[in-house]
């Protein structure tokens, strides 16, 4: 499916670069750090992270998305970005995927498995998701296990609120 909408998604992702900078500002990525962008799509996060980090590994299960990611990195003359065609479900930490300083999962299935994400990170694993998106209740239940019983939350599914970046427990 993602190959079929890669061109559209690339245009949409490039329009989102301004607030992507805000998201990356939440992380202390330095020129010495390595970054793993799981489910990178056309590289919205990857290309901006590559401007800050020593290297970025951009992973996606869609060949077309990775083609756009590479093209976007080349247009910005970034030589420290490597693309990897691999489905999240096939990632085996330490076997076919090395640890990185920062691991970022944005709008991807990878965010549903914080433990696996964390096992790939030397410093932080970050999950970038729409605030009040359908995926949040399930993720919050994992991140704040035991808290919601005492403080139940009613979820409004209005995506206009923006993004949250969660990396504390992850």
PDB file of C-alpha atoms in Angstrom, residues 47-162:
ATOM      1  CA  UNK A  47      16.738  14.261   6.645  1.00  0.00           C
ATOM      2  CA  UNK A  48      16.487  16.810   9.446  1.00  0.00           C
ATOM      3  CA  UNK A  49      18.104  14.421  11.936  1.00  0.00           C
ATOM      4  CA  UNK A  50      20.956  13.831   9.456  1.00  0.00           C
ATOM      5  CA  UNK A  51      21.707  17.550   9.563  1.00  0.00           C
ATOM      6  CA  UNK A  52      22.325  17.194  13.329  1.00  0.00           C
ATOM      7  CA  UNK A  53      23.742  13.682  13.789  1.00  0.00           C
ATOM      8  CA  UNK A  54      26.851  11.735  12.803  1.00  0.00           C
ATOM      9  CA  UNK A  55      24.672   9.262  10.894  1.00  0.00           C
ATOM     10  CA  UNK A  56      21.065   8.271  10.346  1.00  0.00           C
ATOM     11  CA  UNK A  57      19.695   4.855   9.449  1.00  0.00           C
ATOM     12  CA  UNK A  58      16.318   5.217   7.733  1.00  0.00           C
ATOM     13  CA  UNK A  59      14.263   2.021   7.822  1.00  0.00           C
ATOM     14  CA  UNK A  60      11.017   1.369   5.984  1.00  0.00           C
ATOM     15  CA  UNK A  61       9.157  -1.585   4.474  1.00  0.00           C
ATOM     16  CA  UNK A  62       8.295   0.406   1.329  1.00  0.00           C
ATOM     17  CA  UNK A  63      10.851   0.591  -1.466  1.00  0.00           C
ATOM     18  CA  UNK A  64       9.187   3.696  -2.932  1.00  0.00           C
ATOM     19  CA  UNK A  65       9.227   5.521   0.413  1.00  0.00           C
ATOM     20  CA  UNK A  66      12.943   4.794   0.723  1.00  0.00           C
ATOM     21  CA  UNK A  67      13.510   6.097  -2.822  1.00  0.00           C
ATOM     22  CA  UNK A  68      11.928   9.413  -1.795  1.00  0.00           C
ATOM     23  CA  UNK A  69      13.935   9.423   1.438  1.00  0.00           C
ATOM     24  CA  UNK A  70      17.181   8.985  -0.520  1.00  0.00           C
ATOM     25  CA  UNK A  71      16.138  11.632  -3.073  1.00  0.00           C
ATOM     26  CA  UNK A  72      15.280  14.121  -0.306  1.00  0.00           C
ATOM     27  CA  UNK A  73      18.612  13.479   1.428  1.00  0.00           C
ATOM     28  CA  UNK A  74      20.505  13.883  -1.863  1.00  0.00           C
ATOM     29  CA  UNK A  75      18.746  17.194  -2.553  1.00  0.00           C
ATOM     30  CA  UNK A  76      20.072  18.444   0.810  1.00  0.00           C
ATOM     31  CA  UNK A  77      23.508  16.965   0.033  1.00  0.00           C
ATOM     32  CA  UNK A  78      23.419  14.622   3.024  1.00  0.00           C
ATOM     33  CA  UNK A  79      25.874  11.746   2.761  1.00  0.00           C
ATOM     34  CA  UNK A  80      25.373  10.440   6.312  1.00  0.00           C
ATOM     35  CA  UNK A  81      21.933   8.899   5.713  1.00  0.00           C
ATOM     36  CA  UNK A  82      21.618   5.183   4.920  1.00  0.00           C
ATOM     37  CA  UNK A  83      18.359   3.554   3.857  1.00  0.00           C
ATOM     38  CA  UNK A  84      17.391   0.011   4.835  1.00  0.00           C
ATOM     39  CA  UNK A  85      14.464  -1.922   3.339  1.00  0.00           C
ATOM     40  CA  UNK A  86      13.119  -3.868   6.322  1.00  0.00           C
ATOM     41  CA  UNK A  87       9.718  -4.398   7.904  1.00  0.00           C
ATOM     42  CA  UNK A  88       9.458  -3.541  11.615  1.00  0.00           C
ATOM     43  CA  UNK A  89       8.156  -7.037  12.373  1.00  0.00           C
ATOM     44  CA  UNK A  90      11.346  -8.504  10.891  1.00  0.00           C
ATOM     45  CA  UNK A  91      13.712  -6.313  12.932  1.00  0.00           C
ATOM     46  CA  UNK A  92      15.821  -8.406  15.306  1.00  0.00           C
ATOM     47  CA  UNK A  93      17.822  -6.175  17.669  1.00  0.00           C
ATOM     48  CA  UNK A  94      21.484  -7.103  17.632  1.00  0.00           C
ATOM     49  CA  UNK A  95      21.102  -9.387  14.614  1.00  0.00           C
ATOM     50  CA  UNK A  96      19.818  -7.433  11.622  1.00  0.00           C
ATOM     51  CA  UNK A  97      19.659  -4.037  13.354  1.00  0.00           C
ATOM     52  CA  UNK A  98      22.393  -2.456  15.481  1.00  0.00           C
ATOM     53  CA  UNK A  99      21.767  -0.161  18.421  1.00  0.00           C
ATOM     54  CA  UNK A 100      21.743   3.586  17.787  1.00  0.00           C
ATOM     55  CA  UNK A 101      21.971   6.477  20.212  1.00  0.00           C
ATOM     56  CA  UNK A 102      18.476   7.714  19.343  1.00  0.00           C
ATOM     57  CA  UNK A 103      15.624   5.620  17.960  1.00  0.00           C
ATOM     58  CA  UNK A 104      12.614   7.487  16.582  1.00  0.00           C
ATOM     59  CA  UNK A 105       9.283   5.955  15.605  1.00  0.00           C
ATOM     60  CA  UNK A 106       6.761   8.351  14.079  1.00  0.00           C
ATOM     61  CA  UNK A 107       3.329   7.270  12.891  1.00  0.00           C
ATOM     62  CA  UNK A 108       4.470   3.683  12.439  1.00  0.00           C
ATOM     63  CA  UNK A 109       3.673   0.264  13.838  1.00  0.00           C
ATOM     64  CA  UNK A 110       7.008   0.364  15.652  1.00  0.00           C
ATOM     65  CA  UNK A 111       5.548   2.730  18.240  1.00  0.00           C
ATOM     66  CA  UNK A 112       3.300  -0.100  19.462  1.00  0.00           C
ATOM     67  CA  UNK A 113       6.318  -1.949  20.884  1.00  0.00           C
ATOM     68  CA  UNK A 114       8.185   0.429  23.231  1.00  0.00           C
ATOM     69  CA  UNK A 115      10.271  -2.397  24.711  1.00  0.00           C
ATOM     70  CA  UNK A 116      11.657  -3.410  21.313  1.00  0.00           C
ATOM     71  CA  UNK A 117      12.300   0.232  20.410  1.00  0.00           C
ATOM     72  CA  UNK A 118      14.118   0.748  23.677  1.00  0.00           C
ATOM     73  CA  UNK A 119      16.294  -2.306  23.066  1.00  0.00           C
ATOM     74  CA  UNK A 120      17.620  -0.557  19.944  1.00  0.00           C
ATOM     75  CA  UNK A 121      18.568   2.679  21.761  1.00  0.00           C
ATOM     76  CA  UNK A 122      21.753   3.563  23.609  1.00  0.00           C
ATOM     77  CA  UNK A 123      20.327   6.877  24.880  1.00  0.00           C
ATOM     78  CA  UNK A 124      16.655   7.440  24.044  1.00  0.00           C
ATOM     79  CA  UNK A 125      13.815   5.953  22.079  1.00  0.00           C
ATOM     80  CA  UNK A 126      11.228   8.542  21.040  1.00  0.00           C
ATOM     81  CA  UNK A 127       7.715   8.024  19.784  1.00  0.00           C
ATOM     82  CA  UNK A 128       6.164  10.843  17.754  1.00  0.00           C
ATOM     83  CA  UNK A 129       2.392  10.592  17.432  1.00  0.00           C
ATOM     84  CA  UNK A 130      -0.629  12.776  16.795  1.00  0.00           C
ATOM     85  CA  UNK A 131      -2.058  14.134  20.022  1.00  0.00           C
ATOM     86  CA  UNK A 132      -5.370  12.385  20.690  1.00  0.00           C
ATOM     87  CA  UNK A 133      -4.968  10.042  17.718  1.00  0.00           C
ATOM     88  CA  UNK A 134      -6.574   6.603  17.822  1.00  0.00           C
ATOM     89  CA  UNK A 135      -3.224   5.027  18.712  1.00  0.00           C
ATOM     90  CA  UNK A 136      -2.723   7.008  21.895  1.00  0.00           C
ATOM     91  CA  UNK A 137      -5.010   5.178  24.354  1.00  0.00           C
ATOM     92  CA  UNK A 138      -3.364   1.842  23.636  1.00  0.00           C
ATOM     93  CA  UNK A 139       0.125   3.347  23.889  1.00  0.00           C
ATOM     94  CA  UNK A 140      -0.639   5.299  27.047  1.00  0.00           C
ATOM     95  CA  UNK A 141      -1.911   2.092  28.633  1.00  0.00           C
ATOM     96  CA  UNK A 142       1.552   0.591  28.095  1.00  0.00           C
ATOM     97  CA  UNK A 143       3.566   3.662  29.071  1.00  0.00           C
ATOM     98  CA  UNK A 144       1.564   4.482  32.175  1.00  0.00           C
ATOM     99  CA  UNK A 145       0.526   1.037  33.352  1.00  0.00           C
ATOM    100  CA  UNK A 146      -1.222   1.279  36.703  1.00  0.00           C
ATOM    101  CA  UNK A 147      -1.808   5.029  36.476  1.00  0.00           C
ATOM    102  CA  UNK A 148      -4.983   5.063  34.396  1.00  0.00           C
ATOM    103  CA  UNK A 149      -6.875   2.927  36.920  1.00  0.00           C
ATOM    104  CA  UNK A 150      -6.481   5.759  39.415  1.00  0.00           C
ATOM    105  CA  UNK A 151      -6.856   8.591  36.888  1.00  0.00           C
ATOM    106  CA  UNK A 152      -9.088   7.501  33.984  1.00  0.00           C
ATOM    107  CA  UNK A 153      -8.852   9.578  30.802  1.00  0.00           C
ATOM    108  CA  UNK A 154     -11.510  10.297  28.196  1.00  0.00           C
ATOM    109  CA  UNK A 155      -9.897  10.469  24.740  1.00  0.00           C
ATOM    110  CA  UNK A 156     -10.954  13.100  22.240  1.00  0.00           C
ATOM    111  CA  UNK A 157      -9.817  11.957  18.802  1.00  0.00           C
ATOM    112  CA  UNK A 158      -9.354  15.451  17.333  1.00  0.00           C
ATOM    113  CA  UNK A 159      -5.994  15.511  15.484  1.00  0.00           C
ATOM    114  CA  UNK A 160      -5.954  19.310  15.140  1.00  0.00           C
ATOM    115  CA  UNK A 161      -4.344  19.570  18.565  1.00  0.00           C
ATOM    116  CA  UNK A 162      -0.953  18.619  17.115  1.00  0.00           C
TER     117      UNK A 162
END
